Short mmCIF file of C-alpha atoms and ligand atoms in Angstrom, two decimals:
data_model
loop_
_atom_site.label_atom_id
_atom_site.label_comp_id
_atom_site.label_asym_id
_atom_site.label_seq_id
_atom_site.Cartn_x
_atom_site.Cartn_y
_atom_site.Cartn_z
CA MET O 4 16.88 -34.45 7.98
CA SER O 5 19.58 -37.09 8.05
CA LYS O 6 23.00 -37.35 9.56
CA LEU O 7 26.01 -39.57 9.04
CA ILE O 8 27.67 -41.33 11.96
CA ILE O 9 31.24 -42.47 11.36
CA GLU O 10 33.42 -44.60 13.59
CA GLY O 11 36.98 -43.59 12.74
CA LYS O 12 40.27 -45.36 12.25
CA ASN O 13 39.05 -48.21 10.05
CA LYS O 14 41.02 -49.25 7.03
CA LEU O 15 39.36 -49.26 3.63
CA SER O 16 39.84 -52.09 1.16
CA GLY O 17 38.41 -53.51 -2.04
CA GLU O 18 36.90 -51.72 -5.04
CA ILE O 19 34.81 -48.61 -5.34
CA LYS O 20 33.18 -47.55 -8.60
CA VAL O 21 33.10 -43.96 -9.81
CA ASN O 22 29.77 -42.62 -11.07
CA GLY O 23 29.01 -40.28 -13.94
CA ALA O 24 30.17 -36.70 -13.46
CA LYS O 25 27.74 -34.42 -11.64
CA ASN O 26 29.06 -31.33 -13.40
CA ALA O 27 28.66 -32.96 -16.81
CA ALA O 28 25.14 -34.23 -16.08
CA LEU O 29 23.97 -30.80 -14.92
CA LYS O 30 24.87 -29.31 -18.32
CA ILE O 31 23.80 -32.12 -20.61
CA ILE O 32 20.25 -32.19 -19.23
CA PRO O 33 19.48 -28.52 -20.05
CA ALA O 34 21.13 -29.05 -23.48
CA ALA O 35 18.24 -31.44 -24.24
CA LEU O 36 16.01 -28.36 -24.65
CA LEU O 37 17.82 -27.57 -27.90
CA SER O 38 16.31 -30.62 -29.60
CA GLU O 39 12.71 -31.67 -30.17
CA GLU O 40 13.76 -35.28 -30.49
CA LYS O 41 14.58 -37.94 -27.92
CA ILE O 42 17.81 -37.57 -25.98
CA THR O 43 19.16 -40.58 -24.10
CA ILE O 44 21.57 -39.99 -21.24
CA ASN O 45 23.48 -42.95 -19.77
CA ASN O 46 25.67 -43.18 -16.65
CA LEU O 47 23.60 -40.50 -14.94
CA PRO O 48 24.52 -40.12 -11.26
CA GLY O 49 21.60 -40.55 -8.85
CA ILE O 50 22.22 -37.40 -6.84
CA GLU O 51 20.11 -34.54 -5.51
CA ASP O 52 21.38 -31.96 -8.02
CA VAL O 53 20.48 -34.22 -10.95
CA ASP O 54 16.99 -34.84 -9.52
CA ARG O 55 16.44 -31.08 -9.20
CA THR O 56 17.63 -30.50 -12.79
CA LEU O 57 15.26 -33.18 -14.10
CA GLU O 58 12.46 -31.53 -12.09
CA LEU O 59 13.18 -28.30 -13.98
CA VAL O 60 12.84 -30.15 -17.29
CA ARG O 61 9.43 -31.50 -16.18
CA GLU O 62 8.35 -28.02 -15.08
CA LEU O 63 9.21 -26.77 -18.58
CA GLY O 64 7.00 -29.43 -20.17
CA GLY O 65 9.59 -32.13 -20.91
CA SER O 66 8.85 -35.81 -20.51
CA ILE O 67 11.39 -37.96 -18.69
CA ASN O 68 11.60 -41.71 -18.85
CA LEU O 69 13.96 -43.19 -16.28
CA ILE O 70 15.94 -46.12 -17.70
CA ASP O 71 18.59 -48.34 -16.18
CA ASN O 72 21.34 -45.97 -14.99
CA GLY O 73 20.04 -43.05 -17.03
CA CYS O 74 17.07 -41.34 -18.59
CA GLU O 75 15.40 -40.38 -21.87
CA ILE O 76 14.28 -36.79 -22.28
CA GLU O 77 11.89 -35.47 -24.89
CA ILE O 78 10.72 -31.87 -25.09
CA LYS O 79 8.48 -31.39 -28.12
CA ASN O 80 7.03 -28.09 -26.96
CA ILE O 81 8.50 -26.01 -24.18
CA ALA O 82 5.55 -25.13 -21.94
CA LYS O 83 6.82 -21.97 -20.25
CA ASN O 84 9.61 -19.46 -20.29
CA GLU O 85 9.99 -19.02 -16.55
CA LEU O 86 12.28 -21.07 -14.30
CA PRO O 87 10.53 -21.73 -10.99
CA LEU O 88 12.17 -20.03 -8.02
CA LYS O 89 11.89 -22.96 -5.63
CA ILE O 90 14.10 -25.23 -7.73
CA ALA O 91 16.26 -22.81 -9.72
CA SER O 92 17.31 -20.90 -6.63
CA LYS O 93 18.80 -24.11 -5.13
CA LEU O 94 20.99 -24.90 -8.09
CA ARG O 95 23.70 -22.80 -9.76
CA ALA O 96 23.53 -24.91 -12.92
CA SER O 97 19.89 -23.83 -13.42
CA ILE O 98 21.36 -20.93 -15.41
CA MET O 99 22.22 -23.50 -18.11
CA PHE O 100 18.54 -23.49 -19.13
CA VAL O 101 18.63 -19.80 -20.05
CA GLY O 102 20.51 -20.03 -23.39
CA PRO O 103 18.36 -22.86 -24.82
CA LEU O 104 15.15 -21.14 -23.65
CA LEU O 105 16.23 -17.87 -25.26
CA ALA O 106 17.09 -19.68 -28.50
CA LYS O 107 13.76 -21.50 -28.59
CA LEU O 108 11.30 -18.98 -27.13
CA GLY O 109 13.04 -15.62 -27.43
CA GLU O 110 12.28 -14.76 -23.81
CA VAL O 111 13.12 -16.12 -20.36
CA ILE O 112 12.53 -15.17 -16.75
CA PHE O 113 14.80 -16.70 -14.14
CA PRO O 114 15.85 -16.10 -10.53
CA SER O 115 19.44 -15.62 -9.41
CA PRO O 116 20.72 -19.18 -9.30
CA GLY O 117 21.71 -20.87 -6.02
CA GLY O 118 24.26 -23.60 -5.23
CA CYS O 119 27.09 -23.78 -2.69
CA ASN O 120 27.81 -20.37 -1.22
CA LEU O 121 31.51 -20.25 -2.02
CA ALA O 122 32.19 -16.63 -2.89
CA SER O 123 31.58 -13.54 -0.77
CA GLY O 124 28.35 -11.74 -1.52
CA ALA O 125 24.89 -13.17 -1.10
CA LYS O 126 25.24 -15.43 -4.16
CA ARG O 127 27.92 -16.52 -6.61
CA PRO O 128 28.21 -13.92 -9.41
CA ILE O 129 26.61 -14.36 -12.84
CA ASP O 130 27.89 -11.13 -14.42
CA LEU O 131 29.83 -13.03 -17.11
CA PHE O 132 26.67 -14.83 -18.20
CA ILE O 133 24.67 -11.62 -18.32
CA SER O 134 27.26 -9.77 -20.40
CA GLY O 135 27.50 -12.83 -22.65
CA PHE O 136 23.73 -12.94 -23.30
CA LYS O 137 23.90 -9.21 -24.14
CA LYS O 138 26.60 -9.91 -26.75
CA PHE O 139 24.15 -12.27 -28.48
CA GLY O 140 21.76 -9.32 -28.76
CA ALA O 141 19.58 -10.03 -25.71
CA GLU O 142 17.93 -7.25 -23.70
CA ILE O 143 18.08 -7.76 -19.97
CA ASN O 144 15.97 -6.38 -17.14
CA LYS O 145 16.64 -7.19 -13.51
CA LYS O 146 13.93 -6.75 -10.91
CA ASN O 147 14.67 -7.66 -7.32
CA ASP O 148 16.35 -11.06 -7.60
CA SER O 149 14.88 -12.02 -10.97
CA TYR O 150 16.09 -11.52 -14.54
CA HIS O 151 13.90 -11.01 -17.58
CA ILE O 152 15.77 -11.55 -20.87
CA LYS O 153 14.47 -11.09 -24.40
CA ALA O 154 16.07 -11.78 -27.76
CA LYS O 155 13.91 -12.09 -30.89
CA LYS O 156 16.76 -13.86 -32.64
CA LEU O 157 20.14 -14.63 -31.11
CA LYS O 158 23.06 -13.40 -33.21
CA GLY O 159 26.49 -15.04 -33.21
CA CYS O 160 29.11 -12.84 -31.54
CA LYS O 161 32.66 -12.54 -30.27
CA TYR O 162 32.90 -12.87 -26.50
CA PHE O 163 35.96 -12.76 -24.26
CA PHE O 164 35.60 -14.17 -20.72
CA THR O 165 37.44 -11.82 -18.38
CA THR O 166 37.59 -14.76 -15.91
CA ALA O 167 37.65 -18.35 -17.16
CA THR O 168 34.33 -19.82 -16.04
CA VAL O 169 33.23 -23.43 -16.48
CA THR O 170 29.46 -23.02 -16.45
CA GLY O 171 29.82 -19.65 -18.23
CA THR O 172 31.69 -21.31 -21.11
CA GLU O 173 29.13 -24.12 -21.32
CA SER O 174 26.22 -21.69 -21.15
CA MET O 175 27.57 -19.56 -24.00
CA ILE O 176 28.11 -22.72 -26.10
CA LEU O 177 24.44 -23.65 -25.63
CA THR O 178 23.38 -20.09 -26.44
CA ALA O 179 25.43 -20.05 -29.66
CA ILE O 180 24.27 -23.36 -31.14
CA LEU O 181 20.99 -22.15 -32.66
CA ALA O 182 22.10 -18.52 -33.08
CA ASP O 183 22.49 -16.91 -36.50
CA GLY O 184 26.11 -16.95 -37.69
CA THR O 185 29.36 -17.76 -35.96
CA THR O 186 30.32 -17.23 -32.32
CA THR O 187 33.91 -17.03 -31.08
CA LEU O 188 34.49 -17.50 -27.36
CA LYS O 189 37.91 -16.60 -25.97
CA ASN O 190 39.65 -17.32 -22.64
CA CYS O 191 37.29 -20.26 -22.17
CA ALA O 192 37.58 -22.74 -19.31
CA MET O 193 39.09 -26.07 -20.42
CA GLU O 194 37.53 -28.60 -18.03
CA PRO O 195 36.88 -32.09 -19.53
CA GLU O 196 33.12 -31.66 -18.98
CA ILE O 197 33.14 -28.81 -21.56
CA LYS O 198 34.73 -31.02 -24.20
CA ALA O 199 32.35 -33.87 -23.37
CA LEU O 200 29.33 -31.57 -23.76
CA SER O 201 30.62 -30.26 -27.09
CA ASP O 202 31.50 -33.71 -28.48
CA TYR O 203 28.00 -34.88 -27.67
CA LEU O 204 26.32 -31.82 -29.22
CA ASN O 205 28.47 -32.21 -32.34
CA SER O 206 27.22 -35.80 -32.64
CA GLN O 207 23.70 -34.33 -32.72
CA GLY O 208 24.46 -31.84 -35.48
CA ALA O 209 26.07 -28.89 -33.68
CA LYS O 210 29.23 -27.32 -35.12
CA ILE O 211 31.57 -26.62 -32.21
CA LYS O 212 35.36 -26.49 -32.62
CA GLY O 213 38.08 -26.03 -30.02
CA ALA O 214 36.29 -27.20 -26.85
CA GLY O 215 38.94 -28.07 -24.28
CA THR O 216 41.12 -25.16 -25.51
CA PRO O 217 40.86 -21.44 -24.66
CA THR O 218 39.19 -20.55 -27.99
CA ILE O 219 35.92 -22.13 -29.02
CA ILE O 220 34.20 -21.42 -32.34
CA ILE O 221 30.55 -22.32 -32.83
CA LYS O 222 28.77 -22.13 -36.18
CA GLY O 223 25.04 -21.71 -35.66
CA VAL O 224 22.84 -24.54 -36.98
CA LYS O 225 19.08 -24.76 -37.59
CA LYS O 226 18.39 -27.94 -35.67
CA ILE O 227 19.73 -30.35 -33.08
CA ASN O 228 18.91 -34.01 -33.67
CA ALA O 229 18.18 -36.93 -31.36
CA GLY O 230 21.23 -38.27 -29.56
CA GLU O 231 22.69 -40.58 -26.98
CA PHE O 232 25.28 -39.54 -24.45
CA ASN O 233 27.39 -41.46 -21.93
CA ILE O 234 28.33 -39.19 -19.07
CA ILE O 235 32.08 -39.16 -18.43
CA PRO O 236 33.34 -40.43 -15.06
CA ASP O 237 33.31 -37.91 -12.23
CA ARG O 238 36.90 -36.76 -11.87
CA ILE O 239 36.15 -35.08 -8.54
CA GLU O 240 34.67 -38.30 -7.16
CA THR O 241 37.77 -40.14 -8.45
CA GLY O 242 40.06 -37.66 -6.71
CA THR O 243 37.96 -37.75 -3.54
CA PHE O 244 38.23 -41.54 -3.26
CA ALA O 245 41.96 -41.42 -4.05
CA ILE O 246 42.58 -38.83 -1.32
CA MET O 247 40.32 -40.73 1.08
CA ALA O 248 42.32 -43.96 0.57
CA ALA O 249 45.62 -42.09 0.95
CA ALA O 250 44.46 -40.39 4.16
CA ALA O 251 43.17 -43.69 5.59
CA LYS O 252 46.51 -45.34 4.63
CA SER O 253 44.55 -48.02 2.84
CA GLU O 254 44.74 -49.95 -0.39
CA LEU O 255 41.70 -49.10 -2.50
CA THR O 256 40.91 -49.80 -6.15
CA ILE O 257 38.93 -47.06 -7.84
CA THR O 258 37.18 -48.35 -10.96
CA ASP O 259 35.25 -46.85 -13.91
CA CYS O 260 37.27 -43.65 -13.73
CA ASP O 261 39.51 -41.69 -16.11
CA PRO O 262 42.84 -41.20 -14.32
CA LYS O 263 43.96 -38.76 -17.08
CA HIS O 264 41.49 -36.26 -15.68
CA ILE O 265 43.28 -36.13 -12.31
CA GLU O 266 46.83 -35.99 -13.65
CA ILE O 267 47.66 -33.08 -11.35
CA LEU O 268 46.64 -35.04 -8.23
CA LEU O 269 48.63 -38.10 -9.30
CA ASN O 270 51.70 -35.94 -9.89
CA ILE O 271 51.28 -34.51 -6.40
CA PHE O 272 50.88 -38.05 -5.01
CA ASN O 273 54.32 -38.81 -6.52
CA LYS O 274 55.74 -35.89 -4.56
CA ILE O 275 54.12 -36.77 -1.24
CA ASN O 276 55.01 -40.48 -1.25
CA ILE O 277 51.57 -41.91 -2.07
CA GLN O 278 52.16 -44.93 -4.30
CA PHE O 279 49.56 -45.88 -6.86
CA LYS O 280 49.01 -48.04 -9.90
CA VAL O 281 47.20 -46.52 -12.81
CA GLY O 282 45.29 -48.24 -15.62
CA LYS O 283 43.17 -46.88 -18.47
CA ASN O 284 40.02 -46.75 -16.35
CA TYR O 285 41.13 -47.68 -12.86
CA LEU O 286 43.46 -46.56 -10.14
CA VAL O 287 44.86 -48.45 -7.16
CA ILE O 288 46.00 -46.39 -4.19
CA LYS O 289 48.55 -48.03 -1.88
CA PRO O 290 49.00 -47.30 1.82
CA ALA O 291 51.95 -44.99 2.66
CA ASP O 292 54.10 -45.23 5.83
CA LYS O 293 54.91 -41.57 5.72
CA ILE O 294 53.18 -38.76 3.83
CA TYR O 295 55.20 -35.68 2.88
CA PRO O 296 53.77 -32.15 3.01
CA CYS O 297 53.06 -30.20 -0.16
CA ASN O 298 51.98 -26.69 -1.08
CA VAL O 299 48.96 -26.62 -3.34
CA LYS O 300 47.37 -23.78 -5.29
CA THR O 301 43.96 -24.32 -6.87
CA HIS O 302 43.74 -23.50 -10.56
CA GLU O 303 41.45 -24.00 -13.55
CA TYR O 304 41.86 -27.36 -15.34
CA PRO O 305 44.36 -28.94 -15.82
CA GLY O 306 45.55 -27.37 -12.55
CA PHE O 307 44.58 -28.49 -9.06
CA PRO O 308 40.75 -28.46 -8.83
CA THR O 309 39.19 -26.25 -6.20
CA ASP O 310 36.66 -29.06 -5.65
CA LEU O 311 39.45 -31.28 -4.27
CA GLN O 312 41.02 -28.60 -2.10
CA ALA O 313 39.13 -29.42 1.14
CA PRO O 314 39.69 -33.21 0.89
CA PHE O 315 43.39 -32.57 0.15
CA THR O 316 43.71 -30.36 3.23
CA VAL O 317 42.48 -33.28 5.35
CA LEU O 318 45.23 -35.42 3.78
CA MET O 319 47.83 -32.78 4.64
CA THR O 320 46.86 -32.97 8.33
CA GLN O 321 48.47 -36.43 8.13
CA ALA O 322 51.66 -35.24 6.38
CA ALA O 323 54.92 -34.83 8.27
CA GLY O 324 55.49 -31.06 8.01
CA SER O 325 53.82 -27.85 6.87
CA SER O 326 51.74 -27.35 3.72
CA ILE O 327 50.33 -24.12 2.37
CA ILE O 328 46.93 -24.51 0.76
CA HIS O 329 46.13 -21.59 -1.52
CA GLU O 330 42.52 -21.38 -2.73
CA THR O 331 42.53 -19.01 -5.70
CA ILE O 332 39.03 -19.51 -7.13
CA TYR O 333 36.66 -18.87 -4.19
CA ASP O 334 37.11 -16.75 -1.08
CA ARG O 335 34.75 -18.73 1.17
CA ARG O 336 36.17 -22.15 0.46
CA LEU O 337 38.54 -22.42 3.40
CA LEU O 338 36.02 -21.75 6.15
CA TYR O 339 35.70 -25.47 6.91
CA SER O 340 39.27 -25.37 8.32
CA ASP O 341 37.71 -24.17 11.57
CA MET O 342 35.89 -27.52 11.83
CA LEU O 343 39.09 -29.43 11.15
CA MET O 344 40.75 -27.44 13.94
CA GLN O 345 37.92 -28.49 16.27
CA MET O 346 38.87 -32.06 15.36
CA GLY O 347 42.48 -31.44 16.40
CA ALA O 348 44.08 -30.22 13.16
CA ASP O 349 46.86 -27.63 13.49
CA ILE O 350 45.87 -25.02 10.91
CA ILE O 351 46.73 -21.33 10.68
CA MET O 352 44.42 -19.17 8.61
CA CYS O 353 46.60 -16.57 6.88
CA ASP O 354 43.83 -14.80 4.93
CA PRO O 355 40.59 -15.85 3.19
CA HIS O 356 42.63 -17.54 0.46
CA ARG O 357 45.46 -19.28 2.32
CA ILE O 358 45.97 -21.67 5.22
CA VAL O 359 49.03 -23.40 6.64
CA VAL O 360 48.46 -27.00 7.72
CA ASN O 361 51.01 -28.40 10.18
CA GLY O 362 51.08 -32.16 10.41
CA PRO O 363 50.93 -34.89 11.29
CA THR O 364 48.11 -34.53 13.81
CA GLN O 365 45.69 -37.00 15.32
CA LEU O 366 42.12 -35.95 14.53
CA TYR O 367 39.32 -36.66 17.02
CA GLY O 368 35.68 -37.43 16.29
CA LYS O 369 33.28 -34.47 16.60
CA GLN O 370 29.71 -33.38 15.96
CA LEU O 371 29.77 -31.29 12.76
CA THR O 372 27.47 -29.72 10.20
CA SER O 373 28.33 -30.01 6.53
CA PRO O 374 28.71 -26.42 5.24
CA ASP O 375 28.75 -27.33 1.54
CA LEU O 376 29.31 -30.29 -0.76
CA ARG O 377 33.10 -30.52 -0.91
CA ALA O 378 33.72 -29.35 2.65
CA GLY O 379 31.12 -31.93 3.70
CA ILE O 380 32.98 -34.80 2.03
CA ALA O 381 36.22 -33.49 3.55
CA MET O 382 34.62 -33.74 7.00
CA LEU O 383 33.60 -37.28 6.15
CA ILE O 384 37.22 -38.16 5.26
CA ALA O 385 38.36 -36.54 8.50
CA GLY O 386 35.78 -38.66 10.36
CA LEU O 387 37.12 -41.83 8.72
CA ILE O 388 40.64 -41.22 10.05
CA ALA O 389 39.69 -39.64 13.38
CA ASP O 390 39.85 -41.27 16.77
CA GLY O 391 36.28 -41.91 17.97
CA GLN O 392 32.89 -41.05 16.53
CA THR O 393 32.06 -38.21 14.13
CA ALA O 394 28.48 -37.13 13.40
CA ILE O 395 27.82 -34.97 10.31
CA ASP O 396 24.54 -33.07 10.03
CA ASN O 397 23.09 -31.40 6.93
CA ILE O 398 24.18 -34.25 4.70
CA TYR O 399 21.81 -33.01 1.99
CA GLN O 400 24.94 -31.07 1.02
CA ILE O 401 26.93 -34.31 0.55
CA ASP O 402 24.03 -36.12 -1.19
CA ARG O 403 23.97 -33.27 -3.74
CA GLY O 404 27.15 -34.66 -5.27
CA TYR O 405 27.92 -38.18 -4.00
CA GLN O 406 25.33 -40.90 -4.60
CA ASN O 407 24.62 -43.27 -1.65
CA ILE O 408 27.97 -42.40 -0.17
CA ASP O 409 27.32 -44.31 3.06
CA ASP O 410 26.41 -47.58 1.28
CA ARG O 411 29.36 -47.33 -1.09
CA LEU O 412 31.87 -46.63 1.68
CA ARG O 413 30.45 -49.35 3.93
CA ALA O 414 31.08 -51.78 1.08
CA VAL O 415 34.82 -50.94 1.24
CA GLY O 416 35.09 -51.28 5.00
CA ALA O 417 34.11 -47.89 6.42
CA LYS O 418 32.03 -47.89 9.61
CA ILE O 419 29.46 -45.37 8.54
CA ARG O 420 25.69 -45.23 8.93
CA ARG O 421 22.93 -42.81 8.07
CA ILE O 422 20.30 -41.95 10.62
CA ASN O 423 17.16 -40.02 9.88
CA THR O 424 16.38 -37.40 12.46
CA LEU O 425 12.88 -36.04 12.79
CA LYS O 426 12.26 -32.37 12.08
CA LEU O 427 10.37 -31.03 15.13
N1 LIG M 523 32.75 -15.97 -11.84
C1 LIG M 523 32.44 -14.65 -11.93
N2 LIG M 523 31.34 -14.27 -12.66
C2 LIG M 523 30.57 -15.18 -13.29
C3 LIG M 523 30.90 -16.54 -13.23
C4 LIG M 523 32.01 -16.91 -12.47
O1 LIG M 523 33.11 -13.81 -11.34
O2 LIG M 523 29.59 -14.76 -13.95
C5 LIG M 523 33.92 -16.38 -11.06
C6 LIG M 523 33.55 -17.24 -9.83
O3 LIG M 523 33.13 -16.49 -8.73
C7 LIG M 523 34.83 -17.98 -9.58
C8 LIG M 523 35.38 -18.18 -11.00
O4 LIG M 523 34.72 -17.25 -11.83
O5 LIG M 523 35.72 -17.20 -8.85
C9 LIG M 523 35.20 -19.55 -11.56
O6 LIG M 523 33.87 -19.98 -11.34
P1 LIG M 523 33.14 -20.88 -12.41
O7 LIG M 523 32.12 -20.06 -13.10
O8 LIG M 523 34.14 -21.61 -13.22
O9 LIG M 523 32.39 -21.90 -11.50
P2 LIG M 523 31.06 -22.61 -11.89
O10 LIG M 523 31.04 -22.91 -13.33
O11 LIG M 523 29.95 -21.89 -11.27
C10 LIG M 523 31.90 -25.07 -11.72
C11 LIG M 523 31.50 -26.23 -10.89
C12 LIG M 523 31.99 -26.02 -9.48
C13 LIG M 523 33.52 -25.83 -9.50
C14 LIG M 523 33.88 -24.67 -10.43
C15 LIG M 523 35.36 -24.47 -10.61
C16 LIG M 523 29.39 -26.83 -11.90
C17 LIG M 523 27.92 -26.95 -11.76
N3 LIG M 523 30.04 -26.33 -10.86
O12 LIG M 523 31.26 -23.96 -11.11
O13 LIG M 523 31.68 -27.21 -8.79
O14 LIG M 523 33.97 -25.55 -8.21
O15 LIG M 523 33.31 -24.91 -11.73
O16 LIG M 523 35.92 -25.62 -11.14
O17 LIG M 523 29.96 -27.20 -12.92
C18 LIG M 523 31.14 -28.51 -6.94
O18 LIG M 523 30.95 -29.45 -7.73
O19 LIG M 523 31.21 -28.65 -5.70
C19 LIG M 523 31.30 -27.16 -7.48
C20 LIG M 523 31.12 -26.06 -6.75
#
């Protein structure tokens, strides 16, 4: 067990590099199961969720060779059709293995996937995946918390997502690639990671059209070849660092990123008086004297990402006036606001989906526990601007998505250290 100790009110300065996107890496690794040849993945972030996903590949009989900043995966023969509970239940993206396993083996057993608990109910729903697999002709049995799915041969289908889902869209793409015939997916999510996954699979012989738009058409193919993939920059990490610099009223250069992927945030920065300079693959955030309030509503891409909602709320505690933050995707993703209130923020919870943030307020250092990945990083940002010391426990949740965050932030001037506490 480790915790982060942050001494607040230090300015940030210099350059911070953005790593490869977590939510692209978690999909591209399971996609390797579709090929029997070597897959090389570059710009792989060194984070907990990626380690767990690679562990799943090993469990399924794949060999992994770690290379500089990436890995090579080869899975000649898939050894089993069951995803182990102890890993799969920790990771929502474990469901990405199901389509390729069905295509290759015709049968798969998997537990309800885990991940951040962001929606009410014991776990985040997977109903759209299950109904999708059925459309491909799969038979599904659920016993306790485990699913058993069989499909002798997957058949291309027409599937309409009643809710746009990122992982759901990616999962159905992987399921369709080796299926017989053509699959048409409608009301798909449009996140850049979906297009990146499809572009890469097309370079290996897949036939996917329309990724990045609401309608995706996949023509089944017999085989997926060897390939090499560079993971796109993490747009959520980019946005997190941008918001962090703005909240700390600091000048920070964010490199190796794709500013186009956070267009919505940059447009909001224009409204709230955060100045910035944008290049093709970098972004410089300038310190603001006064930050204006702004109402924000989370939305599927290209709208405001739910994954930046908690960091943005911390920024709005420093704005002069009231902001309404409306979380439309998940109903448990505003619960961290209680912790911000303990730090001195003036927040009114209207209902599970909306809060009003009245600013500007001085935040004060506190002892906190990271509830989930994005709320955890929001607490870290709050700690950086707070008066006094903040201690954050349960930083496994932050390590799941941000590699060596303490080292990287120390390098740009943050007073932050990690201490390992013994489990008694
Ligand atoms: N939904 C259903 N049924 C389903 C699937 C989704 O009702 O079968 C609902 C969800 O409950 C939610 C909405 O659809 O209300 C959208 O969820 P989505 O499926 O798009 O989320 P996801 O694919 O599970 C990914 C990211 C999340 C990010 C969301 C939204 C990965 C591994 N995770 O989740 O990232 O918040 O898209 O952009 O790609 C994070 O990185 O911290 C994180 C949680």
